[in-house]
PDB file of N, CA and C in Angstrom:
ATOM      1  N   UNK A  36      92.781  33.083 172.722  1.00  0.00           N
ATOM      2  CA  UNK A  36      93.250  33.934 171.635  1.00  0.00           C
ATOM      3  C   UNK A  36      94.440  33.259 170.962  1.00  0.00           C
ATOM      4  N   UNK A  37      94.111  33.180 169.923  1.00  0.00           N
ATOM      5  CA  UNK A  37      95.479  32.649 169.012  1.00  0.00           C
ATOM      6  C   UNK A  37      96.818  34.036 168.548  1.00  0.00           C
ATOM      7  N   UNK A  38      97.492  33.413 168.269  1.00  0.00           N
ATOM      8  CA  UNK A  38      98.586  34.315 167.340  1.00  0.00           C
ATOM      9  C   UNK A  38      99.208  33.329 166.493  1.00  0.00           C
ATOM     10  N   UNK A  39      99.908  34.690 165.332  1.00  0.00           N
ATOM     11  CA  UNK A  39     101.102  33.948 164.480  1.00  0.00           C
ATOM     12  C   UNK A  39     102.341  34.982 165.071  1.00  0.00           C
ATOM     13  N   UNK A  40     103.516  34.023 164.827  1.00  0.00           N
ATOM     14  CA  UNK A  40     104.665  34.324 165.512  1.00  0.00           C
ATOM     15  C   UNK A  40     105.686  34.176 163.711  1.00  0.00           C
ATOM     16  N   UNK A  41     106.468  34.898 163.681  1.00  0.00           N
ATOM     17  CA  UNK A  41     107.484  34.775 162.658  1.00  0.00           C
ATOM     18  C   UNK A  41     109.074  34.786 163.372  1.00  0.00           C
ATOM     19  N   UNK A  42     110.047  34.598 162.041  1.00  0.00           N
ATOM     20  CA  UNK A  42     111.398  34.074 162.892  1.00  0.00           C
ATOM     21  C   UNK A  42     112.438  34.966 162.115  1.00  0.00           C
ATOM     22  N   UNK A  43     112.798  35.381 161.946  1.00  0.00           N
ATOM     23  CA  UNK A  43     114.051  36.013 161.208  1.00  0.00           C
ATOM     24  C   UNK A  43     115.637  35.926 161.635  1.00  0.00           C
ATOM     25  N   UNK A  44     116.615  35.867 161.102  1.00  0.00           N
ATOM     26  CA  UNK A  44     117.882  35.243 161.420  1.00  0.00           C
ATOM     27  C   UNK A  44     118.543  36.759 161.482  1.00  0.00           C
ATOM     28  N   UNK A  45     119.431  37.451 162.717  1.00  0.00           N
ATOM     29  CA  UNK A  45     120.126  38.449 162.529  1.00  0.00           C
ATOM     30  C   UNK A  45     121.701  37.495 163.079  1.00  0.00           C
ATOM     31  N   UNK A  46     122.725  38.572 162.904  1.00  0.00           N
ATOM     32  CA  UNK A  46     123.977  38.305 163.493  1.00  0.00           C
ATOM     33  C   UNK A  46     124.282  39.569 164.077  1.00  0.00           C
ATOM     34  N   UNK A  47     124.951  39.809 164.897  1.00  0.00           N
ATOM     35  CA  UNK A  47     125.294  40.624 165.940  1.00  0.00           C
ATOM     36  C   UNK A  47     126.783  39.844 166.660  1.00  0.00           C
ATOM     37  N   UNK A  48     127.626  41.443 166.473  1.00  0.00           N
ATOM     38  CA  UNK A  48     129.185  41.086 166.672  1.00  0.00           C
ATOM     39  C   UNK A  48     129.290  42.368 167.945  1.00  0.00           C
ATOM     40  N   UNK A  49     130.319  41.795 168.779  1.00  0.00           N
ATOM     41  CA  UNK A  49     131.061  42.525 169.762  1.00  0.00           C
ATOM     42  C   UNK A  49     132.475  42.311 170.325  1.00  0.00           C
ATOM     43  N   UNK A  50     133.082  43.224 170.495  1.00  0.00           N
ATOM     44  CA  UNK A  50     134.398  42.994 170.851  1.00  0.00           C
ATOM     45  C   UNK A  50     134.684  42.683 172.437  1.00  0.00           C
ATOM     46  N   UNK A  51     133.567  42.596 173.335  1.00  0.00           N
ATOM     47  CA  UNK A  51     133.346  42.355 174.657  1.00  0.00           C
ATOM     48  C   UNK A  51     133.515  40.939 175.178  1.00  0.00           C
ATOM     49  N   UNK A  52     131.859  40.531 174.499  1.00  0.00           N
ATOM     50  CA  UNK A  52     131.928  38.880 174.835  1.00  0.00           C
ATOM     51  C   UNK A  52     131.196  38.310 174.012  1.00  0.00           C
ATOM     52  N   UNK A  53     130.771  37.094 173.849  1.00  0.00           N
ATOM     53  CA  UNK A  53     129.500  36.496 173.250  1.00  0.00           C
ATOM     54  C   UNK A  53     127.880  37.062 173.481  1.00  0.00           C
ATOM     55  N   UNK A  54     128.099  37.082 175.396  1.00  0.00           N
ATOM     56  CA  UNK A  54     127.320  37.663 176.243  1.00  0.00           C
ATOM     57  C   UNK A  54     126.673  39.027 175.697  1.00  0.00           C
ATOM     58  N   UNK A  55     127.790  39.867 175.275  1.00  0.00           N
ATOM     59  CA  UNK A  55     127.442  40.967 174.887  1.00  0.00           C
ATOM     60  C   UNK A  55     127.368  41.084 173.571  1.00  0.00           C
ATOM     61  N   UNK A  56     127.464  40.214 172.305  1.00  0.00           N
ATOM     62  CA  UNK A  56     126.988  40.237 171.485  1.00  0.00           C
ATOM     63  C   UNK A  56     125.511  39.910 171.519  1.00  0.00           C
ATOM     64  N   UNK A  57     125.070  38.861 172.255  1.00  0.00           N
ATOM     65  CA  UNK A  57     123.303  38.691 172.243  1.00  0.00           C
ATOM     66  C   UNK A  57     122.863  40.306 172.933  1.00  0.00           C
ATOM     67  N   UNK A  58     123.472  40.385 173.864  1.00  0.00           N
ATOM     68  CA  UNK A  58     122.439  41.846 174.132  1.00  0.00           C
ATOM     69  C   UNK A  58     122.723  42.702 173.134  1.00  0.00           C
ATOM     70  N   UNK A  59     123.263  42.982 172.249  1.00  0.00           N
ATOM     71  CA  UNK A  59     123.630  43.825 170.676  1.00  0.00           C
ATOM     72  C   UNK A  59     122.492  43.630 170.204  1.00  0.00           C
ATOM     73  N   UNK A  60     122.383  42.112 170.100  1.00  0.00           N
ATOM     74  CA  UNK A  60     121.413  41.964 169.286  1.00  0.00           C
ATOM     75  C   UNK A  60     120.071  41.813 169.562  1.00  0.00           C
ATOM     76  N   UNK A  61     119.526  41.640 170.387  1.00  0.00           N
ATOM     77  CA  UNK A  61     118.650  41.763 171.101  1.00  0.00           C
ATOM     78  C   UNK A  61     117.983  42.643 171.266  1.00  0.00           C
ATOM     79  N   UNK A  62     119.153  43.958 171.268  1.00  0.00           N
ATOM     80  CA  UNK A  62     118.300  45.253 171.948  1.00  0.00           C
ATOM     81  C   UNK A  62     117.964  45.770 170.258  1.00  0.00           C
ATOM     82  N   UNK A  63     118.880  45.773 169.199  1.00  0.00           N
ATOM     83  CA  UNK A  63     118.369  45.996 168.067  1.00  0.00           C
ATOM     84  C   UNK A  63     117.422  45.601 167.324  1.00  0.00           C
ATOM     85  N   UNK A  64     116.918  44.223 167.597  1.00  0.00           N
ATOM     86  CA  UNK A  64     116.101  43.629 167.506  1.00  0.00           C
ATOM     87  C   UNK A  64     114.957  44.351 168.141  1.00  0.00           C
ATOM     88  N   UNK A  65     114.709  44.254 169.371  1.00  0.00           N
ATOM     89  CA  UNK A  65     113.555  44.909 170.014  1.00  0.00           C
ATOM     90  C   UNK A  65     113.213  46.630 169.527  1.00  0.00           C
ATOM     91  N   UNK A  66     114.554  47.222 168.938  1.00  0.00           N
ATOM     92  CA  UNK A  66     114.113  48.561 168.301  1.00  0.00           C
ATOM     93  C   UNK A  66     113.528  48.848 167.112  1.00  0.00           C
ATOM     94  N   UNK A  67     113.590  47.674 166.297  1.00  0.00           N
ATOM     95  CA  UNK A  67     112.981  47.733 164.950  1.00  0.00           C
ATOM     96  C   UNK A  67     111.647  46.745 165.202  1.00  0.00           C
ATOM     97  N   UNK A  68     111.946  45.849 165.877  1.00  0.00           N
ATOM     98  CA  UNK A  68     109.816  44.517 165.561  1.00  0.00           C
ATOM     99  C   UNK A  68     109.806  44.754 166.569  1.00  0.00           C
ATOM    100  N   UNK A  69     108.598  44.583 166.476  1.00  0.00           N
ATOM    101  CA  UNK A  69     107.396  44.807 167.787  1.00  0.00           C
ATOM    102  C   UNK A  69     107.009  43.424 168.172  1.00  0.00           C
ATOM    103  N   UNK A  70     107.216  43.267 169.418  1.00  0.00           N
ATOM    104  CA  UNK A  70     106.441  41.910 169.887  1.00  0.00           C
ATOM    105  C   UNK A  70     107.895  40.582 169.990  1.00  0.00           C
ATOM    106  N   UNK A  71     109.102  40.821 169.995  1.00  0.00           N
ATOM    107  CA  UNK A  71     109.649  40.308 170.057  1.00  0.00           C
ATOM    108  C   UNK A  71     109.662  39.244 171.534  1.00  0.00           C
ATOM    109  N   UNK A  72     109.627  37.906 171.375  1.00  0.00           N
ATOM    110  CA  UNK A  72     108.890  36.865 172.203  1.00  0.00           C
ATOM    111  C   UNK A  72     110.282  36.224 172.689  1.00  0.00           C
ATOM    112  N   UNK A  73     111.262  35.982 171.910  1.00  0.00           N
ATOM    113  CA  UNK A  73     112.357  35.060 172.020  1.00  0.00           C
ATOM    114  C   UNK A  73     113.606  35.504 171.192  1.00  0.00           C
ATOM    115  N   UNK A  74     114.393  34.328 171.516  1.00  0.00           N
ATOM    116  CA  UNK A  74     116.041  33.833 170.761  1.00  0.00           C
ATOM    117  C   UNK A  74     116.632  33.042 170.606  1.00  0.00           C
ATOM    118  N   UNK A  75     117.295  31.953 169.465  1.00  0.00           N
ATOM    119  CA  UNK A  75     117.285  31.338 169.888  1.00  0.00           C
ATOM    120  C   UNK A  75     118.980  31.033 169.153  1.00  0.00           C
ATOM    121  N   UNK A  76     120.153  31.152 169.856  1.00  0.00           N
ATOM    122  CA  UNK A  76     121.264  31.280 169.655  1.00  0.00           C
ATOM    123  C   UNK A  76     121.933  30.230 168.686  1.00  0.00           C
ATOM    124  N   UNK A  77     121.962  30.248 167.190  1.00  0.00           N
ATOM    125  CA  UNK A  77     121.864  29.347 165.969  1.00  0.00           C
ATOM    126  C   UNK A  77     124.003  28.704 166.432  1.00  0.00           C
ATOM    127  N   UNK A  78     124.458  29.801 165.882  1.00  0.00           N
ATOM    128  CA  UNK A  78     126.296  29.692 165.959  1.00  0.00           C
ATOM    129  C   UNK A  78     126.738  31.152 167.075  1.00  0.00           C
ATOM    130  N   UNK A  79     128.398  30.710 166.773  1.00  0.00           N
ATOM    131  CA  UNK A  79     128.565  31.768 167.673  1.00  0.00           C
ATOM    132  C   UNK A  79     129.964  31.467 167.040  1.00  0.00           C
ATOM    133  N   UNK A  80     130.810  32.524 167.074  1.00  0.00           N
ATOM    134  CA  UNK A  80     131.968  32.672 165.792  1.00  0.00           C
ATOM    135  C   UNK A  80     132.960  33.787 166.565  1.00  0.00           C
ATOM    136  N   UNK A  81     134.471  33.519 166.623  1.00  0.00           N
ATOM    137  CA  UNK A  81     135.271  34.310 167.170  1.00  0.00           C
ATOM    138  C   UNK A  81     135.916  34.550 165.561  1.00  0.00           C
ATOM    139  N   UNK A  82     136.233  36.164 165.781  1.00  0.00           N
ATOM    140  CA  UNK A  82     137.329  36.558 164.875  1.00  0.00           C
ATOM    141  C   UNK A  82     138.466  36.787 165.380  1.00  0.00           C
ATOM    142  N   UNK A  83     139.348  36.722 164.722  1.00  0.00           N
ATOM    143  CA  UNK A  83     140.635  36.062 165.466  1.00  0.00           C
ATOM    144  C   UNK A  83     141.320  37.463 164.540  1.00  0.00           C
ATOM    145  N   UNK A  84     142.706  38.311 165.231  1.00  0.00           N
ATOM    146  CA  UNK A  84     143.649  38.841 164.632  1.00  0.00           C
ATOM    147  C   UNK A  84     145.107  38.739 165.262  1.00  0.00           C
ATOM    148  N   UNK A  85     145.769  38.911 164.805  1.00  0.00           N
ATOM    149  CA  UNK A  85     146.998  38.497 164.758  1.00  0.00           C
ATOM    150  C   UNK A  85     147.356  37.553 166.263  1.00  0.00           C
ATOM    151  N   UNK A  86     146.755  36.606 166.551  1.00  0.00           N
ATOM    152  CA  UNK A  86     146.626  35.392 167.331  1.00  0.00           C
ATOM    153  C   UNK A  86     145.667  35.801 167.932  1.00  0.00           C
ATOM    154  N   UNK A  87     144.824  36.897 168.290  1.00  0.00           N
ATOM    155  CA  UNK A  87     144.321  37.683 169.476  1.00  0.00           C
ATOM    156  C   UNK A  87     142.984  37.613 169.148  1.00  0.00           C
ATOM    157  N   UNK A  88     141.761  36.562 170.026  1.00  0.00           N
ATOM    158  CA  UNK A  88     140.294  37.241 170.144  1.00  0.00           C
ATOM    159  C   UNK A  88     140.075  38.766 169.384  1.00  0.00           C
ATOM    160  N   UNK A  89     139.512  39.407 168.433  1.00  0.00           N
ATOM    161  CA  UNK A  89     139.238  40.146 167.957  1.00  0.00           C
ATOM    162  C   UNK A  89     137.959  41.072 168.526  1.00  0.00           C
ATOM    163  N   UNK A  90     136.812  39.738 168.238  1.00  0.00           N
ATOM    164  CA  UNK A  90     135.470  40.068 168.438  1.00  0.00           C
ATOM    165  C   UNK A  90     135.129  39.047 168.349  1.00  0.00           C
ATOM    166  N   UNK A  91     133.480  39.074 169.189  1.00  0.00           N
ATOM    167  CA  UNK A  91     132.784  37.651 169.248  1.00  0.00           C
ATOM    168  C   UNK A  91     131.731  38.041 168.130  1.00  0.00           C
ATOM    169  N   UNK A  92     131.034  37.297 167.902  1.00  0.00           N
ATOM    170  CA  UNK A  92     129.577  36.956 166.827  1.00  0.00           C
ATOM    171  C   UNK A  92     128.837  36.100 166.680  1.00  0.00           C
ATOM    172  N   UNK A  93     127.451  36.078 167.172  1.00  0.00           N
ATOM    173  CA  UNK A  93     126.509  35.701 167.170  1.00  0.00           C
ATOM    174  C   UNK A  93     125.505  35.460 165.959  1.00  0.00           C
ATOM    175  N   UNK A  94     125.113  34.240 165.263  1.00  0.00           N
ATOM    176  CA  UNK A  94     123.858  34.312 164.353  1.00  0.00           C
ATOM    177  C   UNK A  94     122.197  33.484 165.574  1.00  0.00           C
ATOM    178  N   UNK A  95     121.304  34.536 165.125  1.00  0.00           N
ATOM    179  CA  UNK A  95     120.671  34.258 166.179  1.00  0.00           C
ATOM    180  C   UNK A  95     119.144  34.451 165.591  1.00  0.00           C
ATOM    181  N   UNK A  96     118.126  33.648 165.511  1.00  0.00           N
ATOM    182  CA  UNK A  96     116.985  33.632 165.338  1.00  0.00           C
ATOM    183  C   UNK A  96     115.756  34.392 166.079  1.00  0.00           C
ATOM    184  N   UNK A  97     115.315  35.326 165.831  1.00  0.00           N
ATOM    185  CA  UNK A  97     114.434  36.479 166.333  1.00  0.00           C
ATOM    186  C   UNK A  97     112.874  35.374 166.204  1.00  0.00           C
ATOM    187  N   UNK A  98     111.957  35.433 167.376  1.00  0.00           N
ATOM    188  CA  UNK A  98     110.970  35.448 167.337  1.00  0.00           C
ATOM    189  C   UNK A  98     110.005  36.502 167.174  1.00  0.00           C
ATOM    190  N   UNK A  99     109.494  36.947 166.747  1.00  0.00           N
ATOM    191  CA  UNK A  99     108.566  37.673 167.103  1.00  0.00           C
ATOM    192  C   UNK A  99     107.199  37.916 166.779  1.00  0.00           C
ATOM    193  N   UNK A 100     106.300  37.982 167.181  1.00  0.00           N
ATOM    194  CA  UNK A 100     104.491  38.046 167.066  1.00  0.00           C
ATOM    195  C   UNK A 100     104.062  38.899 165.900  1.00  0.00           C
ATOM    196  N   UNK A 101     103.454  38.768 165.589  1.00  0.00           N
ATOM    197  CA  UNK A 101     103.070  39.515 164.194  1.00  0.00           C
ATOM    198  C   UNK A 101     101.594  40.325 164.916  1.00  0.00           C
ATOM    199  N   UNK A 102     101.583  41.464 163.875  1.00  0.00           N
ATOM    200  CA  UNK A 102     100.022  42.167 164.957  1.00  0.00           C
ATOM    201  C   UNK A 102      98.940  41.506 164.296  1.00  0.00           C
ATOM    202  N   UNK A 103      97.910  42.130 165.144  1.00  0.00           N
ATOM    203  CA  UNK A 103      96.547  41.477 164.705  1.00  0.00           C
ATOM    204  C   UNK A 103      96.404  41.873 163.536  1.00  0.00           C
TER     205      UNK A 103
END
């Protein structure tokens, strides 16, 4: 059986970790497409405030299967 697979780019931010920015995004990801296969972690970006880690952020490439 064949498939087609498509890719879409989200970003997903957290004030936790990096760690917990992919599961942000991830799980949002899996709530909107169906068939989500993979990830594949593009950048990863700290915001910085007044010297201080802010939040982390993730840009991250969604796999996912397209239906029959």
């Amino acid at each position: 059986m064949s498939s087609v697979a498509r890719v879409t780019t989200i970003t997903a931010r957290s004030e936790k970790s990096f760690e917990d920015a992919v599961r942000v995004g991830v799980e949002r990801a899996n709530s909107t497409l169906r068939g989500v296969s993979g990830a594949w972690i593009k950048e990863q970006k700290l915001h910085i405030q007044a010297g201080k880690v802010a939040a982390y952020q993730v840009t991250m490439e969604i796999t996912f299967v397209l239906d029959d």
